[in-house]
Short mmCIF file of C-alpha atoms in Angstrom, two decimals:
data_model
loop_
_atom_site.label_atom_id
_atom_site.label_comp_id
_atom_site.label_asym_id
_atom_site.label_seq_id
_atom_site.Cartn_x
_atom_site.Cartn_y
_atom_site.Cartn_z
CA MET E 757 0.00 0.00 0.00
CA GLU E 758 1.35 3.42 -0.97
CA LEU E 759 1.96 5.95 1.79
CA ILE E 760 0.48 8.69 -0.40
CA SER E 761 -1.39 7.63 -3.49
CA GLY E 762 0.45 8.41 -6.70
CA LEU E 763 3.72 9.45 -5.05
CA PRO E 764 6.98 7.48 -4.85
CA GLU E 765 7.74 6.23 -1.33
CA ASP E 766 10.76 8.51 -0.86
CA VAL E 767 8.71 11.59 -1.82
CA ALA E 768 5.85 10.53 0.47
CA ARG E 769 8.27 10.10 3.37
CA ASP E 770 9.76 13.48 2.61
CA CYS E 771 6.27 14.95 2.97
CA LEU E 772 5.56 13.21 6.29
CA ILE E 773 8.81 14.29 7.97
CA ARG E 774 7.64 17.89 7.56
CA VAL E 775 4.55 17.38 9.72
CA PRO E 776 4.52 19.72 12.78
CA TYR E 777 4.98 17.82 16.06
CA GLU E 778 1.54 18.85 17.36
CA GLN E 779 -0.03 17.02 14.41
CA PHE E 780 1.71 13.67 14.97
CA ALA E 781 -1.29 12.04 16.64
CA ALA E 782 -3.73 13.27 13.98
CA VAL E 783 -1.50 12.09 11.12
CA ALA E 784 -0.89 8.69 12.75
CA SER E 785 -4.67 8.18 13.03
CA VAL E 786 -5.24 8.51 9.26
CA CYS E 787 -4.15 4.97 8.33
CA LYS E 788 -1.93 2.09 9.45
CA GLY E 789 0.77 3.01 6.97
CA TRP E 790 1.10 6.55 8.28
CA SER E 791 0.96 5.34 11.88
CA SER E 792 3.74 2.84 11.22
CA GLU E 793 5.83 5.51 9.54
CA ILE E 794 5.33 8.10 12.30
CA HIS E 795 6.29 5.56 14.98
CA SER E 796 9.37 4.23 13.21
CA PRO E 797 12.89 5.15 14.44
CA GLU E 798 13.85 5.92 10.84
CA PHE E 799 11.17 8.65 10.66
CA HIS E 800 12.71 10.46 13.63
CA ARG E 801 16.25 9.97 12.36
CA ARG E 802 15.27 11.54 9.02
CA ARG E 803 13.59 14.50 10.76
CA ARG E 804 16.81 15.23 12.64
CA THR E 805 19.25 14.71 9.77
CA THR E 806 17.14 16.85 7.42
CA LYS E 807 16.74 19.52 10.13
CA HIS E 808 12.96 19.21 10.27
CA ALA E 809 12.98 18.23 13.95
CA GLN E 810 11.47 20.93 16.18
CA LYS E 811 12.90 21.94 19.53
CA ILE E 812 10.36 22.89 22.17
CA LEU E 813 10.58 24.14 25.74
CA VAL E 814 8.09 22.49 28.10
CA THR E 815 7.49 24.23 31.42
CA VAL E 816 5.55 23.60 34.62
CA GLN E 817 3.77 26.94 34.90
CA SER E 818 0.95 28.32 37.02
CA LYS E 819 -2.30 29.24 35.31
CA ILE E 820 -3.10 32.91 34.96
CA GLU E 821 -6.62 34.31 35.13
CA SER E 822 -6.38 37.35 32.89
CA GLU E 823 -8.94 39.44 34.79
CA LYS E 824 -7.13 38.96 38.11
CA ALA E 825 -3.80 39.76 36.50
CA ARG E 826 -5.16 43.03 35.11
CA THR E 827 -6.61 44.07 38.47
CA GLY E 828 -3.33 43.51 40.33
CA LEU E 829 -4.41 40.36 42.18
CA LEU E 830 -1.65 38.15 40.72
CA ALA E 831 0.32 38.00 43.98
CA LYS E 832 -2.77 36.82 45.87
CA VAL E 833 -3.60 34.22 43.22
CA SER E 834 -0.02 32.86 43.36
CA ALA E 835 -0.54 31.83 47.00
CA ASN E 836 -2.61 28.86 45.81
CA PRO E 837 -1.60 28.28 42.19
CA VAL E 838 -2.74 25.58 39.80
CA TYR E 839 0.07 24.30 37.58
CA ARG E 840 -0.16 23.16 33.96
CA LEU E 841 2.26 22.30 31.13
CA SER E 842 3.10 25.23 28.86
CA VAL E 843 4.99 24.74 25.60
CA PHE E 844 7.16 27.35 23.90
CA GLU E 845 8.42 26.95 20.32
CA PRO E 846 11.66 28.96 19.93
CA GLU E 847 11.53 29.01 16.12
CA THR E 848 8.03 30.48 15.91
CA GLY E 849 7.73 32.22 19.28
CA LEU E 850 4.37 30.51 19.85
CA TRP E 851 3.06 29.35 23.25
CA SER E 852 0.53 26.58 23.81
CA GLU E 853 -0.77 24.31 26.57
CA LEU E 854 -0.55 20.53 26.75
CA PRO E 855 -3.73 18.74 27.85
CA LEU E 856 -3.51 16.95 31.20
CA GLY E 857 -4.79 13.42 31.77
CA PRO E 858 -7.73 12.52 34.07
CA GLU E 859 -5.44 11.80 37.04
CA LEU E 860 -4.01 15.31 36.73
CA ALA E 861 -7.36 17.09 36.43
CA SER E 862 -6.65 19.18 39.56
CA GLY E 863 -3.36 20.36 38.12
CA LEU E 864 0.22 19.17 38.19
CA PRO E 865 1.85 18.28 41.51
CA MET E 866 3.58 21.32 42.97
CA PHE E 867 7.39 21.06 42.73
CA CYS E 868 7.17 18.14 40.29
CA GLN E 869 10.09 17.58 37.94
CA ILE E 870 9.90 16.94 34.19
CA ALA E 871 12.25 15.36 31.67
CA GLY E 872 12.02 14.48 27.99
CA VAL E 873 12.94 11.07 26.58
CA GLY E 874 12.54 10.75 22.83
CA TYR E 875 8.94 11.71 22.06
CA GLU E 876 7.73 11.34 25.64
CA LEU E 877 7.52 13.73 28.57
CA VAL E 878 7.98 12.29 32.07
CA VAL E 879 6.39 14.06 35.08
CA MET E 880 7.75 12.91 38.45
CA GLY E 881 7.06 13.52 42.13
CA GLY E 882 5.95 16.79 43.69
CA TRP E 883 3.17 17.64 46.14
CA ASP E 884 -0.36 16.48 45.45
CA PRO E 885 -2.33 19.68 44.61
CA ASP E 886 -5.27 18.61 46.80
CA SER E 887 -3.60 17.11 49.89
CA TRP E 888 -0.16 18.78 49.56
CA LYS E 889 1.42 15.45 50.47
CA ALA E 890 4.71 14.48 48.82
CA SER E 891 4.22 11.99 46.01
CA ASN E 892 6.41 9.46 44.21
CA SER E 893 4.04 9.23 41.24
CA VAL E 894 5.14 9.16 37.60
CA PHE E 895 3.05 10.25 34.60
CA ILE E 896 4.11 10.03 30.96
CA TYR E 897 2.78 12.01 27.99
CA ASN E 898 3.37 10.58 24.52
CA PHE E 899 3.50 13.19 21.75
CA LEU E 900 2.89 10.57 19.05
CA SER E 901 -0.45 9.44 20.48
CA ALA E 902 -1.28 12.62 22.45
CA LYS E 903 -2.14 10.34 25.40
CA TRP E 904 -1.09 10.01 29.03
CA ARG E 905 -0.20 6.84 30.90
CA ARG E 906 0.82 6.09 34.47
CA GLY E 907 4.41 4.98 35.04
CA ALA E 908 5.86 2.91 37.88
CA ASP E 909 6.20 4.95 41.08
CA MET E 910 9.66 6.10 42.10
CA PRO E 911 10.96 3.48 44.58
CA GLY E 912 12.09 4.40 48.07
CA GLY E 913 9.08 6.50 49.02
CA PRO E 914 8.29 10.15 48.27
CA ARG E 915 11.19 12.53 47.70
CA THR E 916 11.02 16.28 47.10
CA PHE E 917 13.40 18.84 45.56
CA PHE E 918 15.38 16.13 43.83
CA ALA E 919 17.44 16.60 40.69
CA CYS E 920 16.58 14.89 37.42
CA ALA E 921 18.11 14.71 33.95
CA SER E 922 17.59 12.68 30.79
CA ASP E 923 19.93 11.12 28.26
CA GLN E 924 17.22 12.18 25.73
CA ASN E 925 16.91 8.65 24.35
CA HIS E 926 16.02 6.03 26.94
CA THR E 927 16.63 6.95 30.57
CA VAL E 928 15.72 9.55 33.19
CA TYR E 929 18.06 9.89 36.18
CA VAL E 930 16.97 11.08 39.62
CA ALA E 931 19.35 12.12 42.42
CA GLY E 932 19.22 13.61 45.90
CA GLY E 933 16.36 15.67 47.30
CA HIS E 934 14.85 15.01 50.72
CA ASP E 935 12.43 12.50 52.25
CA GLU E 936 9.21 13.14 54.20
CA GLU E 937 11.23 13.85 57.36
CA LYS E 938 13.24 16.57 55.56
CA ASN E 939 16.36 14.39 55.59
CA ALA E 940 18.61 15.09 52.61
CA LEU E 941 19.27 12.06 50.41
CA LYS E 942 22.34 10.72 48.65
CA SER E 943 20.51 7.98 46.77
CA ALA E 944 20.02 8.04 43.00
CA LEU E 945 17.85 6.15 40.50
CA ALA E 946 17.61 5.43 36.78
CA TYR E 947 14.24 5.05 35.04
CA ASP E 948 13.96 3.09 31.78
CA VAL E 949 10.91 4.82 30.33
CA ALA E 950 10.10 2.35 27.54
CA ASN E 951 10.24 -0.67 29.86
CA ASP E 952 8.77 1.18 32.88
CA VAL E 953 11.57 -0.06 35.16
CA TRP E 954 13.44 1.75 37.94
CA VAL E 955 17.01 0.71 38.79
CA PRO E 956 18.96 2.00 41.81
CA LEU E 957 22.33 3.65 41.24
CA PRO E 958 25.14 3.46 43.79
CA ASP E 959 24.77 6.21 46.39
CA MET E 960 26.48 9.54 45.89
CA SER E 961 29.35 10.39 48.23
CA ARG E 962 27.18 12.83 50.20
CA GLU E 963 23.62 14.02 50.73
CA ARG E 964 22.34 16.61 48.24
CA ASP E 965 19.06 18.42 48.78
CA GLU E 966 18.02 20.92 46.07
CA CYS E 967 20.86 19.80 43.79
CA LYS E 968 20.81 20.02 39.98
CA ALA E 969 21.46 17.22 37.51
CA VAL E 970 22.85 17.76 34.01
CA PHE E 971 23.52 15.00 31.49
CA ARG E 972 26.71 15.95 29.63
CA ARG E 973 29.49 14.10 27.84
CA GLY E 974 27.52 10.87 28.19
CA ALA E 975 27.49 11.08 31.99
CA LEU E 976 25.26 12.33 34.80
CA CYS E 977 26.67 15.37 36.59
CA VAL E 978 25.02 16.24 39.94
CA VAL E 979 25.85 19.76 41.09
CA GLY E 980 25.64 21.47 44.47
CA GLY E 981 22.86 21.03 46.99
CA TYR E 982 23.34 20.72 50.73
CA CYS E 983 23.25 18.08 53.47
CA THR E 984 20.61 17.84 56.22
CA GLU E 985 22.65 19.79 58.78
CA MET E 986 23.40 22.67 56.41
CA GLN E 987 19.71 23.45 55.55
CA GLY E 988 19.92 25.79 52.58
CA ARG E 989 23.63 26.56 52.67
CA PHE E 990 24.60 25.42 49.20
CA GLU E 991 27.98 23.89 48.53
CA ARG E 992 30.26 24.12 45.51
CA SER E 993 30.92 20.44 44.92
CA ALA E 994 29.73 18.07 42.20
CA GLU E 995 30.06 14.41 41.33
CA VAL E 996 29.75 12.59 38.01
CA PHE E 997 28.20 9.18 37.36
CA ASP E 998 29.68 7.26 34.43
CA VAL E 999 26.84 5.34 32.81
CA ALA E 1000 29.24 2.99 31.00
CA THR E 1001 31.10 1.86 34.16
CA TRP E 1002 28.10 2.35 36.48
CA LYS E 1003 30.33 4.19 38.98
CA TRP E 1004 30.61 7.64 40.50
CA GLY E 1005 33.84 9.50 39.82
CA PRO E 1006 35.93 11.39 42.37
CA LEU E 1007 34.16 14.17 44.28
CA GLU E 1008 34.91 17.60 42.77
CA GLU E 1009 34.89 19.88 45.83
CA GLU E 1010 35.28 23.17 43.93
CA PHE E 1011 33.23 22.49 40.82
CA LEU E 1012 31.42 25.84 41.18
CA ASP E 1013 33.63 28.87 41.74
CA ALA E 1014 31.15 30.24 44.28
CA ALA E 1015 28.49 28.66 46.51
CA ALA E 1016 25.07 29.23 44.95
CA CYS E 1017 21.76 27.53 44.21
CA PRO E 1018 22.50 25.39 41.12
CA ARG E 1019 18.95 25.26 39.71
CA THR E 1020 19.89 27.29 36.61
CA CYS E 1021 22.76 24.97 35.56
CA VAL E 1022 22.13 23.58 32.06
CA ASP E 1023 24.02 21.67 29.41
CA GLY E 1024 25.45 23.78 26.60
CA GLY E 1025 23.53 21.92 23.90
CA ASP E 1026 24.62 20.18 20.70
CA GLY E 1027 28.25 20.65 19.74
CA ALA E 1028 29.04 22.58 22.92
CA GLU E 1029 31.99 20.34 23.85
CA GLY E 1030 30.76 19.73 27.37
CA GLU E 1031 30.06 23.37 28.22
CA MET E 1032 27.68 24.17 31.07
CA TYR E 1033 25.86 27.46 31.62
CA MET E 1034 24.19 29.01 34.65
CA CYS E 1035 22.87 32.35 35.93
CA ARG E 1036 24.53 33.53 39.11
CA GLY E 1037 24.50 36.87 40.89
CA GLY E 1038 23.03 38.71 37.91
CA ASP E 1039 25.52 37.20 35.43
CA VAL E 1040 25.37 34.48 32.79
CA VAL E 1041 28.46 32.31 33.19
CA VAL E 1042 29.81 29.35 31.21
CA LEU E 1043 32.05 26.48 32.27
CA GLN E 1044 34.75 25.85 29.68
CA GLY E 1045 37.17 23.13 30.72
CA GLU E 1046 37.58 23.76 34.43
CA THR E 1047 37.05 27.53 34.35
CA TRP E 1048 33.85 29.53 34.74
CA ARG E 1049 33.73 32.62 32.53
CA LYS E 1050 31.28 35.52 32.47
CA VAL E 1051 29.29 35.71 29.22
CA ALA E 1052 26.74 38.49 29.80
CA LYS E 1053 24.62 40.29 32.37
CA VAL E 1054 21.11 38.99 33.00
CA PRO E 1055 18.58 41.61 31.78
CA SER E 1056 17.82 44.08 34.55
CA GLU E 1057 14.08 43.32 34.30
CA ILE E 1058 14.75 39.84 35.74
CA ARG E 1059 15.75 39.57 39.39
CA ASN E 1060 14.60 35.98 39.99
CA VAL E 1061 15.67 33.52 37.27
CA ALA E 1062 13.28 30.57 37.03
CA CYS E 1063 14.29 28.82 33.82
CA VAL E 1064 17.38 28.60 31.60
CA GLY E 1065 17.93 26.67 28.38
CA VAL E 1066 20.46 26.55 25.56
CA TRP E 1067 19.93 25.53 21.93
CA GLU E 1068 21.76 26.19 18.65
CA GLY E 1069 23.85 29.15 19.73
CA SER E 1070 21.12 30.80 21.77
CA MET E 1071 20.23 30.88 25.45
CA PHE E 1072 16.82 31.70 26.88
CA VAL E 1073 16.20 33.00 30.38
CA ILE E 1074 12.74 33.23 31.96
CA GLY E 1075 12.13 34.91 35.29
CA SER E 1076 10.44 37.78 37.10
CA SER E 1077 11.22 41.06 38.83
CA GLY E 1078 9.94 39.72 42.16
CA PHE E 1079 7.42 37.51 43.96
CA GLY E 1080 3.98 37.55 42.38
CA GLU E 1081 5.18 39.49 39.35
CA PRO E 1082 4.61 38.25 35.79
CA HIS E 1083 7.31 36.04 34.31
CA MET E 1084 9.04 37.23 31.15
CA GLY E 1085 11.61 35.76 28.81
CA PHE E 1086 14.72 36.89 26.96
CA VAL E 1087 16.94 35.19 24.38
CA LEU E 1088 20.71 35.72 24.34
CA ASP E 1089 22.71 35.33 21.13
CA LEU E 1090 25.78 33.53 22.46
CA LYS E 1091 27.88 34.75 19.54
CA ASN E 1092 27.37 38.50 19.82
CA GLY E 1093 26.04 38.81 23.38
CA ALA E 1094 22.82 40.59 22.32
CA TRP E 1095 19.54 40.04 24.19
CA ALA E 1096 16.08 40.00 22.61
CA LYS E 1097 12.86 40.01 24.64
CA LEU E 1098 10.32 37.25 24.04
CA VAL E 1099 6.71 38.17 23.39
CA SER E 1100 4.61 36.15 25.83
CA PRO E 1101 0.80 36.24 25.92
CA GLU E 1102 -0.58 37.23 29.32
CA GLU E 1103 -1.81 33.70 30.07
CA TYR E 1104 1.78 32.42 29.77
CA THR E 1105 3.37 34.78 32.30
CA GLY E 1106 2.59 32.70 35.40
CA HIS E 1107 5.10 31.39 37.92
CA LEU E 1108 7.41 28.79 36.42
CA GLN E 1109 8.75 25.89 38.51
CA SER E 1110 10.64 23.53 36.20
CA SER E 1111 11.33 22.96 32.53
CA CYS E 1112 13.02 20.79 29.92
CA ILE E 1113 13.83 20.89 26.21
CA LEU E 1114 12.64 18.21 23.79
CA GLU E 1115 13.49 17.64 20.16
CA MET E 1116 10.42 16.60 18.20
#
């Protein structure tokens, strides 16, 4: 059976790889041939090699009621926010909202973490929006079917403020955080998304609450955090887990050149030779080799940075001027150091808790 009647197979495939990611589910529902093509690894390989793959930023963001925002009640609304999944497309500048499944009808868990694996988005942990109890739940959204499914719970009981990172292809890694008694954790886990299986990693060398995980150079790098006794006093150290040897490397005591919350640490993106970026003290800094170097100043309109991401020579920063204030975004050209402000509709200026980049 022909993919598209009257067209050679290679031309038909060339047409299908140009389908926008938000239309995957609709296209796959047309016929078995299109569904098989959309779900094939070769389809996704061709999208990437022909540069038709789309990069998107997915964020956990509070809903905004436009009328309350206009009347100055945003700070009051933020005291009891409802979180949803917002999607930003860097190439078009468009924002949209992902539908939530029935089990998430009350909103996303507060402080949940998200990670992208292939064409799936994994939502982990957080506080139940109704009971405010810590959860170890896992939910997975598939962009090819536009459907949600429940994943296996994170083992070891609920953990909060943990770090997570993805290898983009198969596995999500979780490290640190704290348990229900506020004890910082040094345990770590790996989640095989396709097979719905959790595997424990060897423990880190020390406890790390509110740490940040970055997958770079084929390894998991866990940065900063603090132990139970330090309670909010962030340290400079980091440790790296080698996936190939299944071992942690030596502790790097002075990985950061200054003690700071590491939540803005991100991988430098494709072809970045292991670079890592972060926002610290009003500056954008980059790690090159073993040295942190200042790249630019964060725009003065942003005092609290909530989200950072890097793709194809650009860096986006989303944040606000203070508590309860609308969130705004800027894009930095990493070649010339110039900032450009993003245009965000009012309904996409709510508080932002976590984010990840996916390549569709």
